[in-house]
Coordinates of C-alpha atoms (C1' of nucleotides) in Angstrom, one line a residue:
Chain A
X1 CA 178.1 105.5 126.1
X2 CA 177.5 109.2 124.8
X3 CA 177.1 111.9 127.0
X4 CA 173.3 113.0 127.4
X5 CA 173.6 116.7 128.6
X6 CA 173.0 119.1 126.0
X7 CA 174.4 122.6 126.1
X8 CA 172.5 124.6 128.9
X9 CA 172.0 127.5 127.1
X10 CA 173.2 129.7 124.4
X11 CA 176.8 131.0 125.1
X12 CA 175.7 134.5 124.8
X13 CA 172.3 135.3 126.4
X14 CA 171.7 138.0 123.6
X15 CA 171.7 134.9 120.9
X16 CA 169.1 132.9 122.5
X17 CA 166.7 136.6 122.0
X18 CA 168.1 136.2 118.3
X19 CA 167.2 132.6 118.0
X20 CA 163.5 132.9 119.5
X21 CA 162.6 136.2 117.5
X22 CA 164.5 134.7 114.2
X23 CA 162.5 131.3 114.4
X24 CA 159.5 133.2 114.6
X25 CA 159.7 134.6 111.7
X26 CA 160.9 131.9 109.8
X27 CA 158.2 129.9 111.0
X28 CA 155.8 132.5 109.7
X29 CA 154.4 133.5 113.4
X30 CA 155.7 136.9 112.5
X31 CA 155.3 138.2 109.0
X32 CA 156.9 141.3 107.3
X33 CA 155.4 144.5 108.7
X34 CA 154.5 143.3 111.9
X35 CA 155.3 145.3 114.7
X36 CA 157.0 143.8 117.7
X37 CA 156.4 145.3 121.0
X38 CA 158.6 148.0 122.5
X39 CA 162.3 147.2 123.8
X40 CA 161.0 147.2 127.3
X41 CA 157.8 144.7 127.0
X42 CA 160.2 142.7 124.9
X43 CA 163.0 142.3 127.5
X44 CA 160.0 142.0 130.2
X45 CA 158.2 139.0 128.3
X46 CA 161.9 137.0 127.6
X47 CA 162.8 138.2 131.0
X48 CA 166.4 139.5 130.2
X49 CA 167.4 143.1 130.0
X50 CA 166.7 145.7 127.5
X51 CA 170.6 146.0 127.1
X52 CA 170.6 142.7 125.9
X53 CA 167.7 142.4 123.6
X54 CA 168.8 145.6 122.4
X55 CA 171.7 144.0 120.9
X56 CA 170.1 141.0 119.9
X57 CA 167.6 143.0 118.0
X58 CA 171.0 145.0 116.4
X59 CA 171.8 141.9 115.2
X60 CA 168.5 141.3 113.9
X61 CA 168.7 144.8 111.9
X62 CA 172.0 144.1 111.0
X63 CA 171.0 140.8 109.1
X64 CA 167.9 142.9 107.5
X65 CA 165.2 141.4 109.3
X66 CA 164.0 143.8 112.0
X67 CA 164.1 147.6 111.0
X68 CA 163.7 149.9 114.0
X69 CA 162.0 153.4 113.8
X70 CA 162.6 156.0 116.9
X71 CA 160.0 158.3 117.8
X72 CA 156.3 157.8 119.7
X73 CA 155.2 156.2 116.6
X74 CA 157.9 154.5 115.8
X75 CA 159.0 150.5 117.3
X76 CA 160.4 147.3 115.9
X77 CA 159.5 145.6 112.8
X78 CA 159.7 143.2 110.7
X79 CA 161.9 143.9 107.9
X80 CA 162.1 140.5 106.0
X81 CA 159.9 137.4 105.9
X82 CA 163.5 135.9 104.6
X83 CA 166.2 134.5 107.8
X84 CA 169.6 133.5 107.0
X85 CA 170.1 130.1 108.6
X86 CA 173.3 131.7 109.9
X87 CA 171.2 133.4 112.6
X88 CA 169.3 129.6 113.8
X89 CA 172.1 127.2 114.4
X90 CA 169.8 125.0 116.5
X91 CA 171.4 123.7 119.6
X92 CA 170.6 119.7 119.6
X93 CA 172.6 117.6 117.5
X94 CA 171.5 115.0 115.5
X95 CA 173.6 112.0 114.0
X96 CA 173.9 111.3 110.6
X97 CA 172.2 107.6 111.6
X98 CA 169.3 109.3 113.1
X99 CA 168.2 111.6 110.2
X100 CA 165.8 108.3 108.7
X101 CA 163.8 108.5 112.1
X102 CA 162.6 112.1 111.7
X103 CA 161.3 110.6 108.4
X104 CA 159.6 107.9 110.9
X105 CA 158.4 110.1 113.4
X106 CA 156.8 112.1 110.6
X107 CA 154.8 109.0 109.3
X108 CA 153.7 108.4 112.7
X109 CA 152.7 112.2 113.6
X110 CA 151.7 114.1 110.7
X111 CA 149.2 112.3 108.9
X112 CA 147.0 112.7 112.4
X113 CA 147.7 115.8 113.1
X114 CA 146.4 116.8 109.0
X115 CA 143.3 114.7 109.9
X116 CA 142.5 116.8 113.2
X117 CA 143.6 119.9 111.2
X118 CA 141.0 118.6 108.6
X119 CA 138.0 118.8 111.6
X120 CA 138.9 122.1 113.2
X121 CA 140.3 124.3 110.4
X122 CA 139.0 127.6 109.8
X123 CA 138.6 129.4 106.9
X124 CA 141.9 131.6 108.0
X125 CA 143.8 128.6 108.6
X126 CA 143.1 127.5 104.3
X127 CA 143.9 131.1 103.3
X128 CA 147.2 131.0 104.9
X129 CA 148.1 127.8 103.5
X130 CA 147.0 128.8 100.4
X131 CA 149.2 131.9 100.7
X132 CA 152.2 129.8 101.6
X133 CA 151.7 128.2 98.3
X134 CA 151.6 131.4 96.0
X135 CA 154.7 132.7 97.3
X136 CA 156.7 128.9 96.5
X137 CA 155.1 129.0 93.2
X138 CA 156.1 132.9 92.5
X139 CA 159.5 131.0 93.6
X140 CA 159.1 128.9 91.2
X141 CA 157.7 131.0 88.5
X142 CA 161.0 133.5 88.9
X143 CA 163.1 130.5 88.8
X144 CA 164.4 131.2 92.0
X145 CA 164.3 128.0 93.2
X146 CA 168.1 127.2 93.2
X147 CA 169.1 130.5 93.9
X148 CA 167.4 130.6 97.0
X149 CA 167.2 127.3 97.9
X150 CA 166.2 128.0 101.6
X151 CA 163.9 130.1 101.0
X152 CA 161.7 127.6 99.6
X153 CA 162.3 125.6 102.4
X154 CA 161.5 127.5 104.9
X155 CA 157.7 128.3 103.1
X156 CA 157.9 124.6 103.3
X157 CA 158.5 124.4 107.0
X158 CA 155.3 127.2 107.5
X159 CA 153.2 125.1 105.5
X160 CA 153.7 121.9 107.9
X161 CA 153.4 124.3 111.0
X162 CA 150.7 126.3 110.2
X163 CA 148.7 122.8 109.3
X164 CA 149.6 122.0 113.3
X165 CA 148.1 125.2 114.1
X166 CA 145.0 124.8 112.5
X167 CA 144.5 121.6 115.0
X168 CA 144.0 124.3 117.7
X169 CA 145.9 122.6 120.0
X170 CA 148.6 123.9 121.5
X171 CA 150.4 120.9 122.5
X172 CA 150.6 119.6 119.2
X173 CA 151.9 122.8 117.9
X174 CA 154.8 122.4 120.3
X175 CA 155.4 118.7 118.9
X176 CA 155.3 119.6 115.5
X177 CA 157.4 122.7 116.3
X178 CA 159.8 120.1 118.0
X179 CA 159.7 117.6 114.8
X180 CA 160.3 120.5 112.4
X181 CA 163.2 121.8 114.1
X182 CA 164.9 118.4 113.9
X183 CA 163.6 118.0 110.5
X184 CA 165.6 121.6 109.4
X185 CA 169.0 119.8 110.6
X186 CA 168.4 116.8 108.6
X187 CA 168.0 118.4 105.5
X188 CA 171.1 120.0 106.8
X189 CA 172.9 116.8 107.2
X190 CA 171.4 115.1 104.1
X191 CA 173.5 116.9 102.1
X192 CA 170.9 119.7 101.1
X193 CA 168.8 116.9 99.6
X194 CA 166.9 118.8 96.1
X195 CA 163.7 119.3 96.7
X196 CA 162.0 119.2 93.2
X197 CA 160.2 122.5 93.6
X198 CA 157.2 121.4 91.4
X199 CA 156.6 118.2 92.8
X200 CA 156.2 119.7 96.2
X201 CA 154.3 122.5 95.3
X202 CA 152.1 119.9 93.8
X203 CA 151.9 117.5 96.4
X204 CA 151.0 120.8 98.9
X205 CA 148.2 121.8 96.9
X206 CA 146.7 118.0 97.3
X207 CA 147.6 118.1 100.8
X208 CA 145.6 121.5 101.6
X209 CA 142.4 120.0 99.2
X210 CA 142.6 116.9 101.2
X211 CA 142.3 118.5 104.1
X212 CA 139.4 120.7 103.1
X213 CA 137.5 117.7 102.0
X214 CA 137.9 116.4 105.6
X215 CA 138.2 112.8 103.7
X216 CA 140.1 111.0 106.2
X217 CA 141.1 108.6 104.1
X218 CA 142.1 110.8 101.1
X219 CA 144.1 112.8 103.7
X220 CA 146.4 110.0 104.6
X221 CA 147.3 109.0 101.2
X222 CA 148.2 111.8 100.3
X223 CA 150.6 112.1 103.3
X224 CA 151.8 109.2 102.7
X225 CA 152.2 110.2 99.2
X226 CA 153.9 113.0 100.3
X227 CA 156.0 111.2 102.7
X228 CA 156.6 108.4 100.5
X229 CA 157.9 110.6 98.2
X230 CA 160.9 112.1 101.0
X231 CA 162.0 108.7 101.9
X232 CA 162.8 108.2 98.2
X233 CA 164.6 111.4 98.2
X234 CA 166.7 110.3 101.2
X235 CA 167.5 106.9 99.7
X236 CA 168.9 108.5 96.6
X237 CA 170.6 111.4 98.8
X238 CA 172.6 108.9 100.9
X239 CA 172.8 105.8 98.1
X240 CA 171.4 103.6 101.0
X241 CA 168.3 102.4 102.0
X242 CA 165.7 103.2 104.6
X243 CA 167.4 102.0 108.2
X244 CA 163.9 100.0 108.7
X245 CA 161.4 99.9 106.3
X246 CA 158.0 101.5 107.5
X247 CA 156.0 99.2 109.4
X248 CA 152.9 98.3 108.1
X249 CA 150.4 100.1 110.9
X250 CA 151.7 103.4 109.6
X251 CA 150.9 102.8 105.7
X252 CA 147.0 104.0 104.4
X253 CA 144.2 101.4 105.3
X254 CA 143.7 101.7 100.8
X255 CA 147.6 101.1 100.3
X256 CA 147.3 97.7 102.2
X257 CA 144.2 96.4 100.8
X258 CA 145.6 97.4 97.5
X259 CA 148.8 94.8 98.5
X260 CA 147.4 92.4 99.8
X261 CA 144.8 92.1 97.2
X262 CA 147.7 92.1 94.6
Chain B
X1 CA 146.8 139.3 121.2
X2 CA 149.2 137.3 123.2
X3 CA 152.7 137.7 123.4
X4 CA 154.2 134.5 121.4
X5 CA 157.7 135.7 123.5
X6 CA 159.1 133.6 126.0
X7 CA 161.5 133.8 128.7
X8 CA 165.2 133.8 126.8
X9 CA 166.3 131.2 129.4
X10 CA 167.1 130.7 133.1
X11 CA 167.3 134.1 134.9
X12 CA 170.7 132.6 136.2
X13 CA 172.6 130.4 134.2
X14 CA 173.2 127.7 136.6
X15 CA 169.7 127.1 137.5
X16 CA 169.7 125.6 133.9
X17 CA 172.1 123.0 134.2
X18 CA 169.7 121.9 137.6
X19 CA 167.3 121.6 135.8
X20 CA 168.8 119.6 133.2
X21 CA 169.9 117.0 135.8
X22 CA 166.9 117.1 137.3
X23 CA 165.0 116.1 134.6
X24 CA 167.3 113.5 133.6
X25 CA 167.2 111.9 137.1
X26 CA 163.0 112.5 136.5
X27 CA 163.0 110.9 133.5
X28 CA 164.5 107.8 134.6
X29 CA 167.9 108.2 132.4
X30 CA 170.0 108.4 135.2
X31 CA 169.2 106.2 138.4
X32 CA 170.3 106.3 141.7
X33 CA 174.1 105.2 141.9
X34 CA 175.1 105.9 138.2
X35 CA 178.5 108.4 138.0
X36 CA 177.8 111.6 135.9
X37 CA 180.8 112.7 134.2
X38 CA 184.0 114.9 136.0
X39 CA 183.0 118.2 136.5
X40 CA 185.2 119.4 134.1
X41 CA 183.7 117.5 131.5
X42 CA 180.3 118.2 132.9
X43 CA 180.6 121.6 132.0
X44 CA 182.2 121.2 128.6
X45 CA 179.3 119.3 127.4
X46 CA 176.8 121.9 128.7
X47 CA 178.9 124.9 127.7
X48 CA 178.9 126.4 131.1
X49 CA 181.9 127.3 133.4
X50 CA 182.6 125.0 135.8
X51 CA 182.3 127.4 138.7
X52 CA 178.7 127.6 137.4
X53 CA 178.4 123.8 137.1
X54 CA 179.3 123.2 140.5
X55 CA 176.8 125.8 142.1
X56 CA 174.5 123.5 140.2
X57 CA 175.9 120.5 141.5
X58 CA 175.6 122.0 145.2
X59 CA 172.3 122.7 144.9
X60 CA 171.2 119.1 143.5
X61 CA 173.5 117.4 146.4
X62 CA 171.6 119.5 149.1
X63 CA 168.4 118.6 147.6
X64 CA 169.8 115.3 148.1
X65 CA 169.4 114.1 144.9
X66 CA 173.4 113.8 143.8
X67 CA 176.1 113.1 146.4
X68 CA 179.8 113.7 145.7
X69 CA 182.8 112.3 146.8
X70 CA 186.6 113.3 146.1
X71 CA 189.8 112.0 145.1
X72 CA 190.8 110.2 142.3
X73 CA 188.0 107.1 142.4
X74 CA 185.1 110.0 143.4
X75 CA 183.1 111.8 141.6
X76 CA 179.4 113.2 141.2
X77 CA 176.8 110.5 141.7
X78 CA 173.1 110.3 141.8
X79 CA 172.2 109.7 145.6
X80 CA 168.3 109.4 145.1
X81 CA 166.3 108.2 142.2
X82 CA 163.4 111.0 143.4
X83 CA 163.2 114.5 142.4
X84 CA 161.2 117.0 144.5
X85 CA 159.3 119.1 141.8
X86 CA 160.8 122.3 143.3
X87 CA 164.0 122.0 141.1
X88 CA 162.0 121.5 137.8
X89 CA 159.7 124.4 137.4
X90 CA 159.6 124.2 133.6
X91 CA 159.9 127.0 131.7
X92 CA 156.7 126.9 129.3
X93 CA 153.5 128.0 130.3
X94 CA 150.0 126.1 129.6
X95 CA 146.6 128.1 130.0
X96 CA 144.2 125.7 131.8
X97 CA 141.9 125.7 128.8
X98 CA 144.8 123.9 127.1
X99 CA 145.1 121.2 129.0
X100 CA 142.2 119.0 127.9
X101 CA 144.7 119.7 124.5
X102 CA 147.0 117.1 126.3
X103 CA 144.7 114.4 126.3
X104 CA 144.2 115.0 122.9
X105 CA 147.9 114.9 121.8
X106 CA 148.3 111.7 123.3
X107 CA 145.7 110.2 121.8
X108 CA 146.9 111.2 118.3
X109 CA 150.9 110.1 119.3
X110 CA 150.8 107.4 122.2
X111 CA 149.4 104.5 120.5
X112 CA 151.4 105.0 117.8
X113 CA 154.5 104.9 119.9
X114 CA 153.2 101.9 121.7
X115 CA 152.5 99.9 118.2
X116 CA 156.1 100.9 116.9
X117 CA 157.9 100.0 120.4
X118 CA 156.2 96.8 119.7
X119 CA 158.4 96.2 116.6
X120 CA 162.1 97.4 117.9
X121 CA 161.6 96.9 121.7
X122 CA 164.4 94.9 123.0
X123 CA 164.5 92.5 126.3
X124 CA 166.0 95.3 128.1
X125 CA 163.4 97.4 127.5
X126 CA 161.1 95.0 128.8
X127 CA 163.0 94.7 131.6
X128 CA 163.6 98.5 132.3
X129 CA 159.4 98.8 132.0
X130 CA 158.5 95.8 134.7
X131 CA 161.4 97.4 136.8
X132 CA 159.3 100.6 136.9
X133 CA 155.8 98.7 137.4
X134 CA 157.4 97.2 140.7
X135 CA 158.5 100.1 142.0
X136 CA 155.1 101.1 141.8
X137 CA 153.8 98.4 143.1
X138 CA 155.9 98.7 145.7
X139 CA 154.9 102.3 147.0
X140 CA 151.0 100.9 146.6
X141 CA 152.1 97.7 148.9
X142 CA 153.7 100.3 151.2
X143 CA 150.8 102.5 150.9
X144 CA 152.9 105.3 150.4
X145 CA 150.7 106.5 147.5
X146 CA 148.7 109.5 148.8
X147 CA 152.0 110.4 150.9
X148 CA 154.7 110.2 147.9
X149 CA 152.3 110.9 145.4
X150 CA 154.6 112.9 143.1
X151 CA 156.8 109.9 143.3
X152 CA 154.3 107.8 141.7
X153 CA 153.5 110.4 138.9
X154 CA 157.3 110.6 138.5
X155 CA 157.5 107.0 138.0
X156 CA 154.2 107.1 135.4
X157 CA 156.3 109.7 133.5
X158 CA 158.9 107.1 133.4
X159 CA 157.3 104.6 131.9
X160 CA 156.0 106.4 129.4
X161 CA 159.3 107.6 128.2
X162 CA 161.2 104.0 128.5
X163 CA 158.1 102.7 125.7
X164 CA 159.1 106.0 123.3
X165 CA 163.2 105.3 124.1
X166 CA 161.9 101.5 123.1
X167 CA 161.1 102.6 119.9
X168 CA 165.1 103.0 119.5
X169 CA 164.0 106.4 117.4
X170 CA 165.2 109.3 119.3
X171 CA 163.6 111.9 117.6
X172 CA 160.0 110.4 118.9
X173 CA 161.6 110.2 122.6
X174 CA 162.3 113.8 121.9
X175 CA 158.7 114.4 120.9
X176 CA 157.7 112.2 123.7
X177 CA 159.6 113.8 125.9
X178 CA 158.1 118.0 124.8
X179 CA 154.6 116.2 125.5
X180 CA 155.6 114.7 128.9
X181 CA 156.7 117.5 129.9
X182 CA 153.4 119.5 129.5
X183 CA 151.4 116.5 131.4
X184 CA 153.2 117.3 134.1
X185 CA 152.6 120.8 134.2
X186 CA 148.8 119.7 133.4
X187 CA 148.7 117.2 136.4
X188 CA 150.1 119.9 138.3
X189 CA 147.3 122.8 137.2
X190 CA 144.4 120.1 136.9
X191 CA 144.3 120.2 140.8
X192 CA 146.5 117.2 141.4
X193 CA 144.1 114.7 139.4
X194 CA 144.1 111.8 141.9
X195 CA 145.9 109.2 140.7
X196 CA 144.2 106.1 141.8
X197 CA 147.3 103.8 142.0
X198 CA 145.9 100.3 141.3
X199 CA 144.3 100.9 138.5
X200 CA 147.1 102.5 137.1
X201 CA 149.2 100.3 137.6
X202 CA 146.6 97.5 136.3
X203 CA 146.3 99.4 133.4
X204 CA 150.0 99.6 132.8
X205 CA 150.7 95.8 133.0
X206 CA 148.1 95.0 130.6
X207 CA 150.0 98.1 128.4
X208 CA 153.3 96.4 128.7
X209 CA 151.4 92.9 128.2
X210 CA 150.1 94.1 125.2
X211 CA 153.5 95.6 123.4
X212 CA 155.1 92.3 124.6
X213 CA 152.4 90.8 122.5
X214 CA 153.3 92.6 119.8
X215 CA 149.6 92.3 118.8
X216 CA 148.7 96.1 117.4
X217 CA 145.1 95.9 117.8
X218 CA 145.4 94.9 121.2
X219 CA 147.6 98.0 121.5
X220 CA 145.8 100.4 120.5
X221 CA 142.4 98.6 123.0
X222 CA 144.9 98.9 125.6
X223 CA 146.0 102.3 124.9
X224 CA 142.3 103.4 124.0
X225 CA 141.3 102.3 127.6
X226 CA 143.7 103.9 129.4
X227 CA 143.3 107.3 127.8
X228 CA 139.7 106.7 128.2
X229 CA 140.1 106.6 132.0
X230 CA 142.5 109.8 132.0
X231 CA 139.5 111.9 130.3
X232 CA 137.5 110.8 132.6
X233 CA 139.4 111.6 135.3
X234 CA 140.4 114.9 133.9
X235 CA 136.1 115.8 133.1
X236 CA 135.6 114.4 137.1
X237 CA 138.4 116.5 138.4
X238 CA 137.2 120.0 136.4
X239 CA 133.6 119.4 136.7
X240 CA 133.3 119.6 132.8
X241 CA 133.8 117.9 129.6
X242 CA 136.4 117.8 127.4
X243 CA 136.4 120.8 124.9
X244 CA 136.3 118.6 122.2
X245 CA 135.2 115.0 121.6
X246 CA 137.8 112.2 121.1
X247 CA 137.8 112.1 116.6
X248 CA 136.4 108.6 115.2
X249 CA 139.5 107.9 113.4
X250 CA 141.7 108.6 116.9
X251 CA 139.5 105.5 118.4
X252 CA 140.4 102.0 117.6
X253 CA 138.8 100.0 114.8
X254 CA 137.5 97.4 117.2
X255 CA 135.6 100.4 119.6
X256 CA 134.4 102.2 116.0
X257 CA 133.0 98.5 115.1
X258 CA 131.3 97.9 118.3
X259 CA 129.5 101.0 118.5
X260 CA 128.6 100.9 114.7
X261 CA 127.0 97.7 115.4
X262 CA 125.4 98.9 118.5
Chain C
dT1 C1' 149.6 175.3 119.7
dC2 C1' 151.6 173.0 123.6
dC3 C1' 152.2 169.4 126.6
dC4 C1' 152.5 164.6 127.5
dA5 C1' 153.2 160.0 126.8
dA6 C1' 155.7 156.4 124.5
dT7 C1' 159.4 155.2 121.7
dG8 C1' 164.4 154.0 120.9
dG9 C1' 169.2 155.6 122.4
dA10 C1' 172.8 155.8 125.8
dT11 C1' 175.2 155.7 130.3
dT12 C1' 176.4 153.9 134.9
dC13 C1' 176.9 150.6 138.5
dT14 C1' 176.2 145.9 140.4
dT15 C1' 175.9 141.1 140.0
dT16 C1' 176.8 136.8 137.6
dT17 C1' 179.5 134.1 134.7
dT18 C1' 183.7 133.0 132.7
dA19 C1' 188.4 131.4 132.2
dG20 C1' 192.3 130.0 134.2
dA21 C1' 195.5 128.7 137.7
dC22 C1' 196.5 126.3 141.8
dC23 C1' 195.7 123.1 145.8
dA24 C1' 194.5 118.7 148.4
dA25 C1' 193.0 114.1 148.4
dG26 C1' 193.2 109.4 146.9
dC27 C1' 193.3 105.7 143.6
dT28 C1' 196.4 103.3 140.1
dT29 C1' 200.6 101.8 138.4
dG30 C1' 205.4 101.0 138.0
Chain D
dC1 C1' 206.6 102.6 148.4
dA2 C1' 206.5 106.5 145.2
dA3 C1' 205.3 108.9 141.1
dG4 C1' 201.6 110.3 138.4
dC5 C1' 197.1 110.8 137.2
dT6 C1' 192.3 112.3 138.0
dT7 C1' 189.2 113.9 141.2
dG8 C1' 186.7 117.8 143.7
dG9 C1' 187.8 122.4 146.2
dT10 C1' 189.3 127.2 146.0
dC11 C1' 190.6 131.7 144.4
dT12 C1' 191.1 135.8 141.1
dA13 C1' 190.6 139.0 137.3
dA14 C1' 188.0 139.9 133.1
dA15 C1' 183.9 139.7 130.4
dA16 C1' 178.9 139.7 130.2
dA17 C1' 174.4 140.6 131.7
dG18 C1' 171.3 142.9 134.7
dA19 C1' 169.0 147.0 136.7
dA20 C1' 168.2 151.6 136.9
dT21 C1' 168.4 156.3 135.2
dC22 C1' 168.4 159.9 132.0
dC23 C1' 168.2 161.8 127.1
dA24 C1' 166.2 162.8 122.3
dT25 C1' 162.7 162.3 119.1
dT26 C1' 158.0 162.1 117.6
dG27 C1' 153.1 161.7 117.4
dG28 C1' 148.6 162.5 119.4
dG29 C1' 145.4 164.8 122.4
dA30 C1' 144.0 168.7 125.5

DNA sequence: TCCCAATGGATTCTTTTTAGACCAAGCTTG
DNA sequence: CAAGCTTGGTCTAAAAAGAATCCATTGGGA
């Protein structure tokens, strides 16, 4: 029997500031140049005191993300779309055993949540993903892939949210913001498992042209494409096999006709 | 422009580790008479001091819902499987216009859930899941319904968790449990949607029925109609219709079939 | 130009939280 | 029975966070 409380709270109150303001901007919610609100709306809107967001936003600077200008004109802003993961450290845990259900919990959710993108998208919603995209493949192109490893992750972790975000539900974007935080400490755990730059740029240009079409079905293959694809990563990562293999409701309507036919 | 900040954390540190029992009692994962751990250990796990701990724990025990004893064989124990809502007051916010946004999330999630608690669900589980449906059955019996109608909800919200824990995947009871917890702020701004008791409680059986079945289609029927009857509800209770219309491919096969033929 | 409003910067004082030690009660075991 | 362990109950000093005030800079508008 394992306990079931997590920690209540960060130790220091100033780090939770740091965490919220951090994942923003890793999640691409804020983007360099933006301008945060003053010190005091700030502290007012996380409800903690400007001493303390002050020094959670001298962390920030310290780290190069935020860069704060005095003066009438001046404010907060961002200084880097780049965060260190030092300044995330997620609170929940996740075992080792429990990394292959994120991948399960991604079969179930995502491919959905494409197809609802795929009905209430706008046209801001494509250019952003399509944005996401040039700046892996400028990654790419610079051969900075290795060297900056999490860099390209992180783009990849905006791509899935902002595809939540085009749903225009608010709900879901909490779900998927839930799934993608567990999904950062599995690849964390999965012993930095190599994302082969190309393939996903690939596979992410697919995905957004699926969900253009609004083809439902050409949406979920390619998730499960996509999907299909991580599971194989994860198998070769760890040398062992799926814990359960995905059950058949969640595979493509075409992938099981194809099967059975065969 | 809305501010994307939210409050840091608990404006005082122990009113976080209430709320983190409180849920758990909520939820069903502790039931009255289980022990929770020492206090000392209590406040290890959550990182907190145990000075703050036990202001928690005094709190919860004159709410009545933990009870503690001392000496050697005593302890902290859970006095009353009901939580009055007071103690929960969850943190997020939810505009009304998002609530219909609920609905829509379980739609795209729950049945899914359902169809994979099908495959893992274990005699327990089926056990826990009756368990809750007789404790409902005994409030209707009782006809404590309208009187202790948060108890029922509570109870609803259980057995909604016990089919995601089912699933033996804990990163979908963590998604289930970031979409449970904005229902309940829903119910709670959706001007107390009346529950009408029997036929949830009809519609529940059938639910359990149907997983016990392990038949998928009739899953997703059973799912369909209850989530059917909770937009309903939700368009009688607001006087308007949903924002958006349920998606084809978030209705089952069967229904699509039906109405095609129609 | 000159004043004012808004910004970040800094100080002070109070409350909350922490960390640790110590006590009393009561079961368990030798 | 008695020693020893674990339990909750209590207290204190130090660290952290909160709340409020004042300062310095700067840009825009009267």
């Amino acid at each position: 029997m394992e306990l079931p409380f997590k920690p209540v709270g960060p130790r220091r109150t100033f780090e939770g500031a740091v965490e919220q303001i951090a994942e923003q901007v890793r999640l691409g919610e804020l983007s360099a140049g933006d301008r945060l609100p003053s010190e005091r709306d700030l502290a007012a809107a996380m409800q903690i005191s400007r001493a303390t967001l002050r020094e959670a936003v001298r962390v920030l600077a310290d780290a190069g993300v935020l860069e704060v200008k005095p003066g009438s004109a001046g404010g907060i802003f961002v200084a880097s779309d780049y965060v260190p993961l030092e300044l995330l450290r997620s609170k929940s845990d996740l075992r080792l055993g429990e990394v292959a259900g994120v991948l399960e919990a991604r079969r179930l959710f995502e491919p959905r949540v494409a197809q609802l993108a795929a009905l209430n998208a706008r046209e801001e919603d494509f250019a952003h993903l399509a944005r996401i995209l040039e700046a892996q493949k400028k990654l790419l192109a610079e051969g900075d892939v290795l060297e900056h490893e999490d860099r390209f992750l992180q783009l990849d972790t905006q791509f899935h949210l902002r595809i939540a975000r085009a749903t225009g539900n608010s709900t879901i974007v909490s779900l998927m913001r839930t799934l993608l935080r567990r999904l950062e400490i599995a690849r964390d755990l999965a012993l930095h498992e190599p994302p082969v730059a190309p393939w996903v740029i690939d596979i992410h240009e697919r995905t957004l042209a699926a969900i253009r079409s609004a083809d439902h079905q050409r949406i979920e293959e390619v998730m499960d494409e996509h999907l299909a694809g991580m599971e194989r990563a994860w198998q070769q990562a760890t040398d062992r096999a799926l814990v359960r293999p995905v059950p058949d409701f969640l595979r493509p309507v075409a992938e099981r006709a194809r099967r059975d036919g065969a």
